[in-house]
Tab-separated table of C-alpha atoms in Angstrom:
chain	number	residue	atom	x	y	z
A	1	MET	CA	114.869	51.740	99.354
A	2	HIS	CA	112.832	48.863	98.012
A	3	LEU	CA	111.812	45.942	100.136
A	4	LEU	CA	110.575	42.510	98.722
A	5	VAL	CA	108.720	40.310	101.050
A	6	PRO	CA	108.028	36.727	99.681
A	7	PHE	CA	105.310	34.493	101.428
A	8	ALA	CA	103.380	37.692	102.563
A	9	SER	CA	100.114	35.887	102.263
A	10	ALA	CA	98.498	32.436	102.392
A	11	LEU	CA	95.639	30.778	100.485
A	12	SER	CA	94.683	28.453	103.289
A	13	GLU	CA	91.741	29.100	105.617
A	14	ALA	CA	94.223	29.118	108.605
A	15	GLY	CA	96.384	31.578	106.864
A	16	ARG	CA	93.624	33.939	106.159
A	17	HIS	CA	92.566	33.799	109.838
A	18	THR	CA	96.074	34.461	110.935
A	19	LEU	CA	96.212	37.610	108.656
A	20	HIS	CA	92.973	39.031	110.007
A	21	ASP	CA	94.215	38.534	113.517
A	22	LEU	CA	97.454	40.498	112.851
A	23	LYS	CA	97.867	44.021	113.859
A	24	LEU	CA	100.462	45.350	111.212
A	25	THR	CA	100.787	49.029	112.309
A	26	ASN	CA	103.725	50.067	110.052
A	27	LEU	CA	102.304	48.294	107.030
A	28	ASP	CA	99.100	50.147	107.481
A	29	ARG	CA	101.057	53.456	107.882
A	30	LEU	CA	103.096	52.516	104.671
A	31	LEU	CA	100.016	51.592	102.615
A	32	ALA	CA	98.910	55.156	103.328
A	33	ARG	CA	101.938	56.700	101.683
A	34	VAL	CA	102.425	54.556	98.477
A	35	VAL	CA	100.386	53.596	95.573
A	36	PRO	CA	100.282	50.205	93.637
A	37	VAL	CA	102.275	50.412	90.461
A	38	GLN	CA	102.907	46.861	89.152
A	39	ARG	CA	101.274	43.643	89.590
A	40	LEU	CA	102.922	40.203	88.551
A	41	GLY	CA	101.701	36.737	88.547
A	42	THR	CA	98.958	34.543	87.412
A	43	ASP	CA	97.916	31.661	89.777
A	44	GLU	CA	99.408	29.228	92.311
A	45	TYR	CA	100.414	26.866	89.695
A	46	SER	CA	102.891	28.819	87.763
A	47	LEU	CA	106.247	27.272	87.887
A	48	THR	CA	107.776	30.615	88.887
A	49	PRO	CA	106.503	31.955	92.254
A	50	PRO	CA	105.445	35.756	92.296
A	51	HIS	CA	108.342	36.813	94.517
A	52	GLU	CA	110.827	35.232	91.883
A	53	ALA	CA	108.989	37.046	89.050
A	54	ALA	CA	109.235	40.268	90.666
A	55	LEU	CA	112.940	39.888	91.510
A	56	ALA	CA	113.483	38.811	87.924
A	57	ALA	CA	111.461	42.006	86.617
A	58	ALA	CA	113.600	44.208	88.961
A	59	ARG	CA	116.713	42.807	87.454
A	60	GLY	CA	115.482	43.351	83.846
A	61	TRP	CA	115.652	39.434	83.149
A	62	GLN	CA	114.063	38.129	80.016
A	63	GLY	CA	112.323	34.626	80.219
A	64	GLY	CA	108.904	32.813	80.693
A	65	ALA	CA	107.577	30.935	83.792
A	66	GLY	CA	110.224	28.559	84.955
A	67	THR	CA	113.102	29.804	82.578
A	68	LEU	CA	114.574	32.604	84.618
A	69	PRO	CA	118.354	32.102	85.190
A	70	PHE	CA	118.445	31.919	89.134
A	71	ALA	CA	120.995	29.210	89.057
A	72	ALA	CA	123.648	31.128	86.797
A	73	HIS	CA	123.047	34.121	88.936
A	74	ALA	CA	123.717	32.118	92.231
A	75	ALA	CA	126.467	30.336	90.742
A	76	ARG	CA	128.348	33.493	89.782
A	77	GLY	CA	127.502	34.694	93.274
A	78	ASP	CA	129.260	31.563	94.688
A	79	GLY	CA	132.368	32.512	92.479
A	80	ILE	CA	131.873	30.251	89.613
A	81	ASP	CA	132.902	31.246	86.207
A	82	VAL	CA	129.517	30.744	84.404
A	83	GLN	CA	130.884	31.784	80.880
A	84	ASP	CA	128.065	31.261	78.330
A	85	LEU	CA	126.811	27.989	79.523
A	86	ALA	CA	123.310	27.039	80.514
A	87	TRP	CA	123.188	26.214	84.220
A	88	GLY	CA	120.711	24.649	86.574
A	89	LEU	CA	120.694	24.617	90.494
A	90	LEU	CA	120.662	21.049	91.782
A	91	THR	CA	119.271	21.298	95.416
A	92	PRO	CA	120.091	18.015	97.418
A	93	THR	CA	116.662	17.156	98.947
A	94	HIS	CA	114.726	14.673	100.975
A	95	TRP	CA	111.644	13.153	99.167
A	96	HIS	CA	109.093	11.476	101.608
A	97	VAL	CA	107.317	8.575	100.204
A	98	GLY	CA	103.834	8.256	101.445
A	99	ARG	CA	100.914	6.104	100.799
A	100	ASP	CA	99.558	8.212	97.923
A	101	GLN	CA	102.287	10.691	96.864
A	102	ILE	CA	105.855	11.740	97.312
A	103	THR	CA	106.393	15.022	98.912
A	104	LEU	CA	109.611	17.123	99.107
A	105	ALA	CA	110.863	18.272	102.550
A	106	ASP	CA	112.337	21.769	103.087
A	107	PRO	CA	116.095	21.332	102.186
A	108	GLU	CA	116.993	23.538	105.064
A	109	ALA	CA	115.624	20.836	107.383
A	110	LEU	CA	118.430	18.583	106.215
A	111	GLN	CA	120.810	20.672	108.095
A	112	LEU	CA	123.455	19.336	105.587
A	113	ASP	CA	127.084	20.319	106.450
A	114	ALA	CA	129.757	21.102	103.824
A	115	ALA	CA	131.534	17.819	104.440
A	116	GLN	CA	128.528	15.653	103.934
A	117	SER	CA	127.397	17.648	101.109
A	118	ARG	CA	130.654	17.373	99.224
A	119	ASP	CA	130.857	13.705	99.717
A	120	LEU	CA	127.188	13.111	98.350
A	121	PHE	CA	128.165	15.554	95.534
A	122	ASP	CA	131.095	13.382	94.618
A	123	ALA	CA	129.032	10.245	94.660
A	124	VAL	CA	126.669	11.520	92.001
A	125	ARG	CA	129.151	13.499	90.059
A	126	ASP	CA	130.052	10.614	87.602
A	127	LEU	CA	126.448	10.135	86.706
A	128	PHE	CA	126.116	13.472	85.477
A	129	GLU	CA	129.514	13.916	83.754
A	130	SER	CA	129.120	10.504	81.874
A	131	GLU	CA	126.100	12.243	80.145
A	132	GLY	CA	128.069	15.532	79.320
A	133	PHE	CA	127.019	17.573	82.235
A	134	ALA	CA	129.646	19.754	84.007
A	135	LEU	CA	129.045	19.707	87.735
A	136	VAL	CA	130.389	22.157	90.312
A	137	TRP	CA	129.788	22.303	94.069
A	138	GLY	CA	128.807	25.906	95.320
A	139	ALA	CA	127.520	25.241	98.910
A	140	PRO	CA	125.884	22.583	100.922
A	141	LEU	CA	122.641	23.173	99.343
A	142	ARG	CA	123.796	24.501	96.129
A	143	TRP	CA	125.056	22.155	93.336
A	144	TYR	CA	125.297	23.483	89.992
A	145	ALA	CA	124.932	21.616	86.588
A	146	ALA	CA	125.801	23.054	83.097
A	147	HIS	CA	124.500	21.402	79.912
A	148	GLU	CA	122.913	22.617	76.772
A	149	SER	CA	119.593	20.753	77.474
A	150	LEU	CA	119.159	23.442	80.313
A	151	VAL	CA	118.966	26.480	77.828
A	152	GLU	CA	115.171	26.819	78.196
A	153	LEU	CA	114.064	23.924	80.256
A	154	PRO	CA	111.141	25.072	82.282
A	155	CYS	CA	111.507	23.874	85.917
A	156	ALA	CA	109.453	24.513	88.957
A	157	SER	CA	110.970	26.834	91.686
A	158	LEU	CA	111.932	24.805	94.829
A	159	ASP	CA	109.659	27.123	96.674
A	160	ARG	CA	106.682	25.816	94.707
A	161	VAL	CA	107.334	22.291	95.610
A	162	VAL	CA	108.248	22.116	99.260
A	163	GLY	CA	105.598	20.317	101.227
A	164	ARG	CA	103.886	19.198	97.956
A	165	ASN	CA	103.424	16.300	95.855
A	166	VAL	CA	106.497	16.353	93.411
A	167	ASP	CA	104.702	14.525	90.588
A	168	ARG	CA	102.766	17.822	89.596
A	169	TRP	CA	105.911	19.816	89.420
A	170	LEU	CA	108.518	17.442	87.585
A	171	PRO	CA	109.851	18.656	84.377
A	172	ALA	CA	108.191	17.263	81.282
A	173	GLY	CA	108.841	16.775	77.633
A	174	ARG	CA	111.632	15.459	75.495
A	175	GLU	CA	114.359	17.586	77.051
A	176	ALA	CA	113.466	16.343	80.530
A	177	ARG	CA	113.894	12.628	79.924
A	178	LEU	CA	117.453	12.564	80.592
A	179	LEU	CA	117.136	14.477	83.795
A	180	ARG	CA	114.380	12.136	84.875
A	181	ARG	CA	116.655	8.896	84.335
A	182	LEU	CA	119.418	10.733	86.286
A	183	GLN	CA	117.075	11.482	88.925
A	184	ASN	CA	116.287	7.743	89.281
A	185	GLU	CA	119.850	6.753	89.186
A	186	VAL	CA	120.772	9.384	91.852
A	187	GLN	CA	118.152	7.882	94.104
A	188	MET	CA	119.357	4.311	93.729
A	189	LEU	CA	122.784	5.374	94.385
A	190	LEU	CA	122.032	7.481	97.478
A	191	HIS	CA	119.699	4.911	98.956
A	192	ASP	CA	122.373	2.916	100.684
A	193	HIS	CA	125.079	5.575	100.937
A	194	PRO	CA	126.972	5.364	104.250
A	195	ILE	CA	126.152	8.945	104.982
A	196	ASN	CA	122.463	8.504	104.572
A	197	GLU	CA	122.800	5.275	106.735
A	198	ALA	CA	124.564	7.412	109.481
A	199	ARG	CA	121.970	10.103	109.174
A	200	GLU	CA	118.941	7.759	109.530
A	201	ALA	CA	120.541	5.898	112.559
A	202	GLN	CA	120.719	9.530	114.122
A	203	GLY	CA	117.056	10.239	113.261
A	204	ARG	CA	117.910	12.712	110.674
A	205	LEU	CA	116.434	12.806	107.087
A	206	ALA	CA	118.368	11.268	104.410
A	207	VAL	CA	119.313	13.050	101.193
A	208	ASN	CA	117.893	10.756	98.600
A	209	SER	CA	117.125	12.905	95.505
A	210	PHE	CA	117.715	16.427	93.975
A	211	TRP	CA	115.622	19.142	92.748
A	212	LEU	CA	116.436	21.047	89.375
A	213	SER	CA	115.484	24.746	89.173
A	214	GLY	CA	116.487	28.132	87.846
A	215	CYS	CA	117.645	26.869	84.498
A	216	GLY	CA	119.148	29.270	81.702
A	217	ARG	CA	122.276	31.241	80.680
A	218	TRP	CA	123.407	34.069	82.913
A	219	GLN	CA	121.739	37.481	82.112
A	220	ALA	CA	123.202	40.920	83.088
A	221	GLY	CA	121.113	43.030	85.201
A	222	GLU	CA	121.428	43.709	89.088
A	223	ALA	CA	119.017	45.311	91.529
A	224	PRO	CA	121.233	46.166	94.554
A	225	GLU	CA	118.571	48.449	95.812
A	226	VAL	CA	116.125	45.563	96.323
A	227	GLU	CA	116.283	43.950	99.738
A	228	VAL	CA	114.637	40.645	99.967
A	229	ASP	CA	113.346	39.631	103.498
A	230	ALA	CA	112.460	35.948	103.429
A	231	ARG	CA	111.735	35.403	107.090
A	232	LEU	CA	108.065	34.470	106.419
A	233	ARG	CA	109.113	31.682	104.192
A	234	ALA	CA	110.054	28.821	106.767
A	235	PRO	CA	106.957	29.217	108.902
A	236	LEU	CA	104.463	29.483	105.885
A	237	LEU	CA	105.920	26.344	104.179
A	238	SER	CA	105.607	24.401	107.423
A	239	GLU	CA	102.220	25.750	108.055
A	240	ASP	CA	103.434	27.086	111.423
A	241	TRP	CA	100.831	29.730	111.641
A	242	ALA	CA	101.878	30.970	115.012
A	243	GLY	CA	105.471	31.265	113.832
A	244	TRP	CA	104.268	33.107	110.636
A	245	ALA	CA	102.343	35.632	112.525
A	246	GLU	CA	105.477	36.198	114.896
A	247	ALA	CA	107.607	36.625	111.888
A	248	TRP	CA	105.170	39.115	110.319
A	249	ARG	CA	105.222	41.160	113.635
A	250	ALA	CA	108.913	41.293	113.574
A	251	LEU	CA	108.895	42.338	109.947
A	252	ASP	CA	106.445	45.184	110.844
A	253	ALA	CA	108.558	46.264	113.695
A	254	GLY	CA	111.834	46.126	111.797
A	255	PRO	CA	112.190	46.639	108.114
A	256	LEU	CA	108.586	48.069	107.510
A	257	ALA	CA	109.140	50.667	110.296
A	258	ARG	CA	112.330	51.719	108.491
A	259	LEU	CA	110.443	52.261	105.298
A	260	VAL	CA	107.781	54.457	107.064
A	261	ALA	CA	110.420	56.489	108.508
A	262	ALA	CA	112.245	56.950	105.278
A	263	ALA	CA	108.874	57.924	103.465
A	264	ALA	CA	108.161	60.410	106.294
A	265	ARG	CA	111.621	62.048	105.538
A	266	GLY	CA	110.447	62.447	102.060
A	267	GLU	CA	112.568	59.530	100.626
A	268	ALA	CA	111.322	57.411	97.640
A	269	VAL	CA	110.529	53.953	98.828
A	270	GLY	CA	109.166	50.877	97.269
A	271	LEU	CA	107.588	47.713	98.658
A	272	THR	CA	106.774	44.462	97.039
A	273	LEU	CA	104.400	42.087	98.849
A	274	ALA	CA	104.246	38.522	97.125
A	275	GLY	CA	101.922	35.633	97.838
A	276	ASP	CA	101.312	32.378	96.063
A	277	ARG	CA	99.529	33.960	93.003
A	278	PHE	CA	100.539	37.641	92.771
A	279	ALA	CA	103.297	40.129	93.553
A	280	GLN	CA	102.044	43.623	94.175
A	281	ARG	CA	104.668	46.493	93.885
A	282	PHE	CA	103.981	49.881	95.705
A	283	ASP	CA	105.991	53.134	95.146
A	284	THR	CA	105.818	56.278	97.023
A	285	ALA	CA	102.708	58.356	96.216
A	286	THR	CA	102.951	61.416	94.008
A	287	GLY	CA	100.448	64.017	92.920
A	288	SER	CA	98.903	66.866	94.756
A	289	LEU	CA	99.249	67.406	98.449
A	290	TRP	CA	95.377	67.007	98.836
A	291	SER	CA	95.460	63.751	97.002
A	292	ARG	CA	98.410	62.359	99.207
A	293	LEU	CA	96.367	63.330	102.383
A	294	GLY	CA	93.321	61.930	100.933
A	295	ARG	CA	95.018	58.551	100.725
A	296	ARG	CA	96.213	58.707	104.227
A	297	TRP	CA	92.690	58.785	105.294
A	298	ARG	CA	91.266	56.316	102.681
A	299	HIS	CA	93.682	53.349	102.035
A	300	PRO	CA	93.034	49.609	102.027
A	301	ALA	CA	93.626	47.677	105.124
A	302	PRO	CA	96.737	45.467	105.281
A	303	ALA	CA	94.652	42.370	105.413
A	304	ASP	CA	92.595	43.201	102.435
A	305	VAL	CA	95.779	43.963	100.436
A	306	LEU	CA	97.485	40.603	101.424
A	307	GLU	CA	94.342	38.471	100.783
A	308	THR	CA	94.463	39.536	96.968
A	309	LEU	CA	97.838	38.047	96.615
């Protein structure tokens, strides 16, 4: 059993206060039975967030920051024949234009259904295909593009950009010029689209752009034993600290309690906690009985561990 928990920590002052106010009994019990074995990440500005780096490492993928093939992997999961093409994930999004910056809203907030998604996909399809891209619809929030320019194009994960200024995270360099132009053309095309006019009349967010991420060719490697529990994502990205605390308590009472029970039965367990900067993996402690008992008495508190991420 190996549990991966993205968004387990927060860099903001409010997030740190929330952590210290939490009582995570089962996480505390688990930390008494495991030892740190692998640490991944650099800082909060890496194109690849630590939880994605940890998942890629578990799958044995090769690639640097922003060049891990999450798009090809998701496309294959959606039943698409990825062949040996280089794929990118095009996520339909809403860009909010403010006075000083443009921010990207969480795509989940669009509540985009399949019918609207397909209509918008069909509207932009010709723009991409006229430039040699192959475009495939996978799901309401998963459109896929295949093109040789995506082989090693570094792109920021969507999870890095939600709620933030998009300018800092846009792809750069010669390979990205075509995509920047396509992005501008898509924005102009969608501006007066009937679906967006109807959505705005209903007080809903318009779909006015896309975000490209996860570029590269499909790589073999699976990690079926890794369970990703992403319940902390939405409240953290929206800075809903009460909701984040509630999600942490539910995580502690559910999956973490099951890990503790498995460890108590003598089963090997793994836990990866990921924040904005680092992902820390823990595995079942080995060694002498005395060393294991000593760790149960002397182990770091959950908040202290989480603050280092």
